Coordinates of C-alpha atoms in Angstrom, one line a residue:
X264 CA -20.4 2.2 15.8
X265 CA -20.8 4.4 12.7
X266 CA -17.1 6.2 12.3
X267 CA -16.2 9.1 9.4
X268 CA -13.1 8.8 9.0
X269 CA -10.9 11.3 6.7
X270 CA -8.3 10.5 5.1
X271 CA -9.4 6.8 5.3
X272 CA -7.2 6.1 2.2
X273 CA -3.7 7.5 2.8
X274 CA -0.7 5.7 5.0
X275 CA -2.3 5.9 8.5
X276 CA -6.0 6.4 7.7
X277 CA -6.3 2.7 5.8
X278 CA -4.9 1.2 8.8
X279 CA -7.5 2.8 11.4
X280 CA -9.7 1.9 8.3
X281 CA -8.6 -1.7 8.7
X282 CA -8.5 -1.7 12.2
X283 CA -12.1 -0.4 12.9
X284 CA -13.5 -2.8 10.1
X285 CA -11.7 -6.2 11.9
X286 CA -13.9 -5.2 14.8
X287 CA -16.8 -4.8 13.2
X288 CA -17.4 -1.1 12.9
X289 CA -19.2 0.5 9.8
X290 CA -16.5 3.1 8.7
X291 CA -17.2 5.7 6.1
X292 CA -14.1 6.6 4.5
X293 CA -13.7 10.3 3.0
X294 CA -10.5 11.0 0.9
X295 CA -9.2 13.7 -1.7
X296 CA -6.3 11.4 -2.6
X297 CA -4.0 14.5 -3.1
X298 CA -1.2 13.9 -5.8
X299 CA 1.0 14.5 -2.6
X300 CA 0.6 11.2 -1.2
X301 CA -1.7 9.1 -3.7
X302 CA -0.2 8.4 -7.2
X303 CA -3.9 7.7 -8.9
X304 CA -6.8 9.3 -8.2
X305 CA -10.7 8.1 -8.6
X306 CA -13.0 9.8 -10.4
X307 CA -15.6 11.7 -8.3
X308 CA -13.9 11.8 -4.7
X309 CA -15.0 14.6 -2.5
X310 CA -12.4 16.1 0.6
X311 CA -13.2 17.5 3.4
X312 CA -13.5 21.0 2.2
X313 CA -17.0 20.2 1.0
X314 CA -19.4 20.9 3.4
X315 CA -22.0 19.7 2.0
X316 CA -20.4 16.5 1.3
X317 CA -19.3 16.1 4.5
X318 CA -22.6 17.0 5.9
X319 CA -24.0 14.3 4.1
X320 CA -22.0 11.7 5.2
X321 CA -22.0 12.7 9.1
X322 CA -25.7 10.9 8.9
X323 CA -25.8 8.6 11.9
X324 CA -22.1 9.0 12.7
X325 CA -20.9 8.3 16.1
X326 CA -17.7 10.1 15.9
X327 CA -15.1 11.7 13.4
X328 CA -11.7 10.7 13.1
X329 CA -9.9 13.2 11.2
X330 CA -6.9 11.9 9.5
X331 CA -7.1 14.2 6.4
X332 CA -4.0 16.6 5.9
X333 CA -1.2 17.5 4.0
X334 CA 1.8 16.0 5.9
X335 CA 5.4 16.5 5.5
X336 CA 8.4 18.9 5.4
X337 CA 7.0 20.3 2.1
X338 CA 9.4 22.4 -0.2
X339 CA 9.3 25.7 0.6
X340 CA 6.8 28.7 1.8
X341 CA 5.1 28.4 -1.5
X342 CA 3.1 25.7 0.1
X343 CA 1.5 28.3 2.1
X344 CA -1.8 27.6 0.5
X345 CA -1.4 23.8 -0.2
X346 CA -1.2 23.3 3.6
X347 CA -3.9 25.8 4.7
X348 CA -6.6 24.8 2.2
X349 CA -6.1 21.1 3.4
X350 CA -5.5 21.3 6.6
X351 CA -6.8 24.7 8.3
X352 CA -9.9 25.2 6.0
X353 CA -10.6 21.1 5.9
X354 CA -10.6 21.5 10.0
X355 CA -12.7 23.8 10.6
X356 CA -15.4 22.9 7.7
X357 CA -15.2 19.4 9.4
X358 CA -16.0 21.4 12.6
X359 CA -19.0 23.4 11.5
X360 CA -20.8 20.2 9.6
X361 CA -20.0 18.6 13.0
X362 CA -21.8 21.2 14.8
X363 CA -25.1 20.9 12.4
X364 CA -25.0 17.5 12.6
X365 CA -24.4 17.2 16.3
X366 CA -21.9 15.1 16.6
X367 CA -19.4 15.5 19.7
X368 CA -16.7 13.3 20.0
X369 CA -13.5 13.9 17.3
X370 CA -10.4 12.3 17.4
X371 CA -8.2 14.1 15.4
X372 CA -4.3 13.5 14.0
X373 CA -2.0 16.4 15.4
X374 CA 2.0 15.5 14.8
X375 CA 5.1 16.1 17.4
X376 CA 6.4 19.2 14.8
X377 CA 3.6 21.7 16.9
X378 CA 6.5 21.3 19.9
X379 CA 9.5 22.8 17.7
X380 CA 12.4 21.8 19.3
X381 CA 12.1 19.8 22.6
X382 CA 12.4 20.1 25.8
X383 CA 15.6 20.5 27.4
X384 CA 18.2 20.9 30.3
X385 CA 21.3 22.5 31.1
X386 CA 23.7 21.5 33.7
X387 CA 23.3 24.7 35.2
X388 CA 20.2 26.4 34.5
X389 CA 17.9 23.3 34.6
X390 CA 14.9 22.9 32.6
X391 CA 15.2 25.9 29.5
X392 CA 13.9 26.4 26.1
X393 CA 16.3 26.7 23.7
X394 CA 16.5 29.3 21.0
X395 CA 16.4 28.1 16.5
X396 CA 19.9 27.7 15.8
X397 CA 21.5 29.5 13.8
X398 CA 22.8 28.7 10.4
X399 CA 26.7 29.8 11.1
X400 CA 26.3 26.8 13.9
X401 CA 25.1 24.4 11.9
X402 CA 27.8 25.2 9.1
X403 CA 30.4 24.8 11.5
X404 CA 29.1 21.5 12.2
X405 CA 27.8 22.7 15.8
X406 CA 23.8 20.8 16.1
X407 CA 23.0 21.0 19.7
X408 CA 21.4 23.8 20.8
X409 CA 23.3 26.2 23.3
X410 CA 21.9 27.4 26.5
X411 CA 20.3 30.7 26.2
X412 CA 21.9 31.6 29.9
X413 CA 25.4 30.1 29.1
X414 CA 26.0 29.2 25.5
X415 CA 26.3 25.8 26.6
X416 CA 25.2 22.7 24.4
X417 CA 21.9 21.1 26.2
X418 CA 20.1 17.9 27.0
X419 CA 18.1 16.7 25.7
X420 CA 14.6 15.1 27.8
X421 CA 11.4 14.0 27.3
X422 CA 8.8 16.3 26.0
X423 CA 5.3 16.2 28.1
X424 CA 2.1 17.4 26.5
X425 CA 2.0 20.6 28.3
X426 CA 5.3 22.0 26.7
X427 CA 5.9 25.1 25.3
X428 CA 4.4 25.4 21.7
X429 CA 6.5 26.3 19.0
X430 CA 6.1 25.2 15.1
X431 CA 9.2 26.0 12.4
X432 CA 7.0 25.1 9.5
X433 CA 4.2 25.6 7.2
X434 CA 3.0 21.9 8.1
X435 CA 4.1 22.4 12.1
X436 CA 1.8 26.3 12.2
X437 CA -1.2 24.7 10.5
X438 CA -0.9 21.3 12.8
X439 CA -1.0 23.5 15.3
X440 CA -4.3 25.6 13.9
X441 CA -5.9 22.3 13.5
X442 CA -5.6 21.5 17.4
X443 CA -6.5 25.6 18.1
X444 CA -9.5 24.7 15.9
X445 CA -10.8 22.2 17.5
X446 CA -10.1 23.0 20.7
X447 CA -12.6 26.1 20.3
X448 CA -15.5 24.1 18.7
X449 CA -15.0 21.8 22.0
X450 CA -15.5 25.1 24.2
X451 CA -18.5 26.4 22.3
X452 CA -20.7 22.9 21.5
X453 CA -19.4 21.2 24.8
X454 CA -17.7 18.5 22.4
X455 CA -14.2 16.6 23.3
X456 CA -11.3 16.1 21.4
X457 CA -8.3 13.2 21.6
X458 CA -5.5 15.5 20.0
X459 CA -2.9 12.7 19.1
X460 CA 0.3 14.0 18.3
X461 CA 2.3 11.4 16.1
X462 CA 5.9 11.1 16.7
X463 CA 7.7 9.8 13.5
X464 CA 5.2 7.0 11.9
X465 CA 6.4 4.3 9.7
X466 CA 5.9 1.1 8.2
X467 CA 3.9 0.0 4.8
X468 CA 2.0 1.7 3.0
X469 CA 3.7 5.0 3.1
X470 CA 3.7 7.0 0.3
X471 CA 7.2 7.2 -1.5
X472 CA 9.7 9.7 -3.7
X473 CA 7.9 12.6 -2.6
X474 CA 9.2 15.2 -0.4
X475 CA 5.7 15.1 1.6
X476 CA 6.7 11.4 2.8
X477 CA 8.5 10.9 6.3
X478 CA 12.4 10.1 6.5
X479 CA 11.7 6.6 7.0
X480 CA 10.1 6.6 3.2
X481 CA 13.2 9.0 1.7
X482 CA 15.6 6.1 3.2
X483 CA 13.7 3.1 2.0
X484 CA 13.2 5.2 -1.5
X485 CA 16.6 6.0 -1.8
X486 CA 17.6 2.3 -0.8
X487 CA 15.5 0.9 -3.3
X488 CA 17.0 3.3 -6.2
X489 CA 20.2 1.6 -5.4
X490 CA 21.5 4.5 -3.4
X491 CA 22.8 5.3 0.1
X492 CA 20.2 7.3 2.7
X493 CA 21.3 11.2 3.1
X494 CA 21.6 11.5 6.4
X495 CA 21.6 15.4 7.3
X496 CA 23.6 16.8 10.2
X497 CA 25.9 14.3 12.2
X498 CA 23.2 11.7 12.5
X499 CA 23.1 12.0 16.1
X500 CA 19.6 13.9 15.9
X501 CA 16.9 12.1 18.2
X502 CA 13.3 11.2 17.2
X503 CA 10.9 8.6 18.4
X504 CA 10.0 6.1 15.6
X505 CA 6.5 4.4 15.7
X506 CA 5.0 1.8 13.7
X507 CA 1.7 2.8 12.2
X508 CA -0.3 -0.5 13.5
X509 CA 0.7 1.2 16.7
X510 CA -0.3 4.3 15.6
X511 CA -4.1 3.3 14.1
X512 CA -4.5 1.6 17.2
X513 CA -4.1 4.6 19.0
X514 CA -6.7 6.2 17.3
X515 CA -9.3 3.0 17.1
X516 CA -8.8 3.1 21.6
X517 CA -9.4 7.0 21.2
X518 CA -12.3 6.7 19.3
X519 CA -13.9 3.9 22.0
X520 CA -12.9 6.8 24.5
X521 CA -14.7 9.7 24.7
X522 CA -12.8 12.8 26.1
X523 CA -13.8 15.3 28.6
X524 CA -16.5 17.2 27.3
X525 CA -15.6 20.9 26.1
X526 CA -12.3 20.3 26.3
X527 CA -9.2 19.3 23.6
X528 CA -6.8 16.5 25.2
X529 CA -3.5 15.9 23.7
X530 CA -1.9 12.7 23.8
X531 CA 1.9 12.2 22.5
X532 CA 1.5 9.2 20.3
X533 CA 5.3 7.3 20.2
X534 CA 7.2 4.5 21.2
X535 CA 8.8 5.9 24.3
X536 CA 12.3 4.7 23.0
X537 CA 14.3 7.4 21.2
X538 CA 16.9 6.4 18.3
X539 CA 19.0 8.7 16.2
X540 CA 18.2 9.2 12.4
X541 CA 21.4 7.9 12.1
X542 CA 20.6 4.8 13.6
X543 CA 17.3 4.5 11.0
X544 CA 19.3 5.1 8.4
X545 CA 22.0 2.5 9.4
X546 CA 19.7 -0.3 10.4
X547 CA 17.4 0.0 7.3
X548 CA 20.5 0.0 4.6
X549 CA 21.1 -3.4 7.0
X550 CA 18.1 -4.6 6.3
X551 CA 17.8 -3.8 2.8
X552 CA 21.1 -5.2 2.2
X553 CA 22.1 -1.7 0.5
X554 CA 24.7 0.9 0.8
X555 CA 25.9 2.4 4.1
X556 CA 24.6 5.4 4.8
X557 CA 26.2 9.2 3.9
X558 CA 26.1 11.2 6.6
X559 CA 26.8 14.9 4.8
X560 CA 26.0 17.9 7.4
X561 CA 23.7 20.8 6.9
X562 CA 19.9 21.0 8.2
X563 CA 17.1 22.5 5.9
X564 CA 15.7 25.5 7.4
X565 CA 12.9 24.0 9.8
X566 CA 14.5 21.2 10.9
X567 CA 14.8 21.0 15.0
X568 CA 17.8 19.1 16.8
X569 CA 16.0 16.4 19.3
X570 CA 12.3 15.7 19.7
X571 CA 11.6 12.6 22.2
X572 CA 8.3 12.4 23.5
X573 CA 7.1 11.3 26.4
X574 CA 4.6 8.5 26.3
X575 CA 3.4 8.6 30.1
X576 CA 0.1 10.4 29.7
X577 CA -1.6 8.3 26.5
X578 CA -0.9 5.4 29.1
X579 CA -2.7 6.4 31.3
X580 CA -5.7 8.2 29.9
X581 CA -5.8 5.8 26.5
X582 CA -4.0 2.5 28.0
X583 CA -1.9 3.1 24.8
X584 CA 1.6 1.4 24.8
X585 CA 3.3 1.0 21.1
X586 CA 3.7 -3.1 20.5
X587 CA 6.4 -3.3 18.1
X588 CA 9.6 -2.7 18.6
X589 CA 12.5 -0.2 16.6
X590 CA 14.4 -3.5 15.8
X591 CA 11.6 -5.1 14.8
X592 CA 9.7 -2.3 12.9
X593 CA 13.1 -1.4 10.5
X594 CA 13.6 -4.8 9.5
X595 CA 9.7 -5.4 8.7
X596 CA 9.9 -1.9 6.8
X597 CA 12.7 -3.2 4.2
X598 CA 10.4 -5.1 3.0
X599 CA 7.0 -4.0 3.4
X600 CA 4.6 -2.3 0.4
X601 CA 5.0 1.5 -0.2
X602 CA 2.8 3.8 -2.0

């Protein structure tokens, strides 16, 4: 099988790119390496925002998988542009030299940050969405969000695929326009998509002392500067952590499995095992033999209480469960190669 894959050099793209290669797959790799996540660059690389260049390569492809996008929190608005160059624009030229060069099966990296918050329940009310906090909360040290109905704080439960939509951030709206995107170029060429929506990846190779990285990288950076991991909020925030060979082999089933034609499938991509940031934090200082962590309060503006994912339906549709385990995963990650 002939696979294009973009963003075949960053953190999870070399791992499919490993992956596909052990099993004997000709993979052509397409990469800007952005400053963002790549601290050299090689002369003459093309991204994916060259159509022509991407045209080209598409030659005898059986299928995309697009791994090419800014990631990360960011800084602030003013990466706006950053974000919708790389992400929105590289989509949907990948889309339209996809389209010329018929070619209808895409498996394409979509994160958990398109959900916003996740789902939750109140004792009383049941099942609800709850509303951004607000800032006077969060300075008063108050994290869970309240009940719309009752004011009171809410459970949180496992977030299904079909869940209310609702990005904070730059990076969570143009996730989200990537999977809108592609989910229209599947209507109008009959083509399917594997939308897989990555809870929070780590493990080597991730890129490191950049504000683009994941919270697993900030940790291990910070850990490795001789400092302790600033841990925002109480600590008590949920996420589900997932290792990236778990992650690339994900994609590497997706890609074997074509999707129902026309038609975008999302698949929650996670362990199915929630821990606290806290708990990251705590285990990887362990690990590293470093300082405890400082737990100090506050939340930067986008940030969202609880997200844990629901791994039911990549089960069944992918045969996708994640192999290796949180305790496992931290103490391999102390001690595995950043970028």
């Amino acid at each position: 099988m002939r696979v294009l894959l973009t963003g075949g050099a960053g953190f999870i793209g070399s791992h499919i790119a490993d992956q596909l290669a052990g099993q004997g797959h000709d993979v052509v790799v397409l990469d800007a390496y952005l400053p963002q996540a790549h601290r050299t660059r090689p002369d003459g690389v093309h991204d994916v925002t060259d159509l022509d260049t991407v045209k080209a390569l598409l030659d005898g492809v059986d299928v995309v998988c697009h791994q090419a996008a800014v990631v990360g929190h960011g800084l602030d608005p003013s990466d706006a542009p950053l974000y919708a160059r790389n992400n929105d624009l590289g989509t949907a030229v990948l889309l339209a030299a996809m389209h010329e060069k018929k070619v209808k099966h895409l498996v394409m990296a979509s994160s958990m940050v398109v959900y916003g918050e996740g789902r939750y329940e109140c004792a009383e009310h049941g099942l609800t969405r709850a509303a951004p906090r607000r800032q006077a909360d969060i300075d008063r040290g108050r994290y869970e969000p309240p009940c719309p109905h009752c004011g009171e704080p809410l459970e949180p439960r496992l977030v299904p695929e079909d869940a209310p939509l609702d990005p904070r951030s730059t990076y969570a709206a143009s996730k989200l326009a990537q999977e809108h995107y592609a989910a229209a170029w599947a209507r109008q060429t009959g083509g399917d998509v594997w939308a897989l929506r990555y809870h929070n990846v780590y493990g080597p190779r991730m890129p490191k002392n950049t504000p683009y990285a994941g919270v697993a990288s900030l940790f291990r950076s910070a850990l490795e500067r001789g400092e302790a991991p600033t841990v925002l909020e109480d600590g008590r925030q949920r996420r589900d952590f997932v290792h990236v060979t778990d992650v690339a082999r994900a994609n590497v089933l997706a890609i074997h499995q074509p999707g129902t034609p026309g038609t975008l499938t999302a698949l929650n991509i996670c362990s199915g095992e929630p821990h606290t940031v806290g708990d990251l934090a705590t285990h990887l200082a362990e690990a590293c033999g470093g300082p405890r962590p400082r737990v100090v309060g506050g939340a930067r503006s986008a940030d969202v209480r609880h997200v844990v994912a629901d791994p039911a339906r990549a089960r069944d549709l992918l045969g996708f469960r994640a192999e290796t385990s949180f305790a496992a995963g931290v103490k391999q990650f102390a001690t595995d190669p950043l970028r």
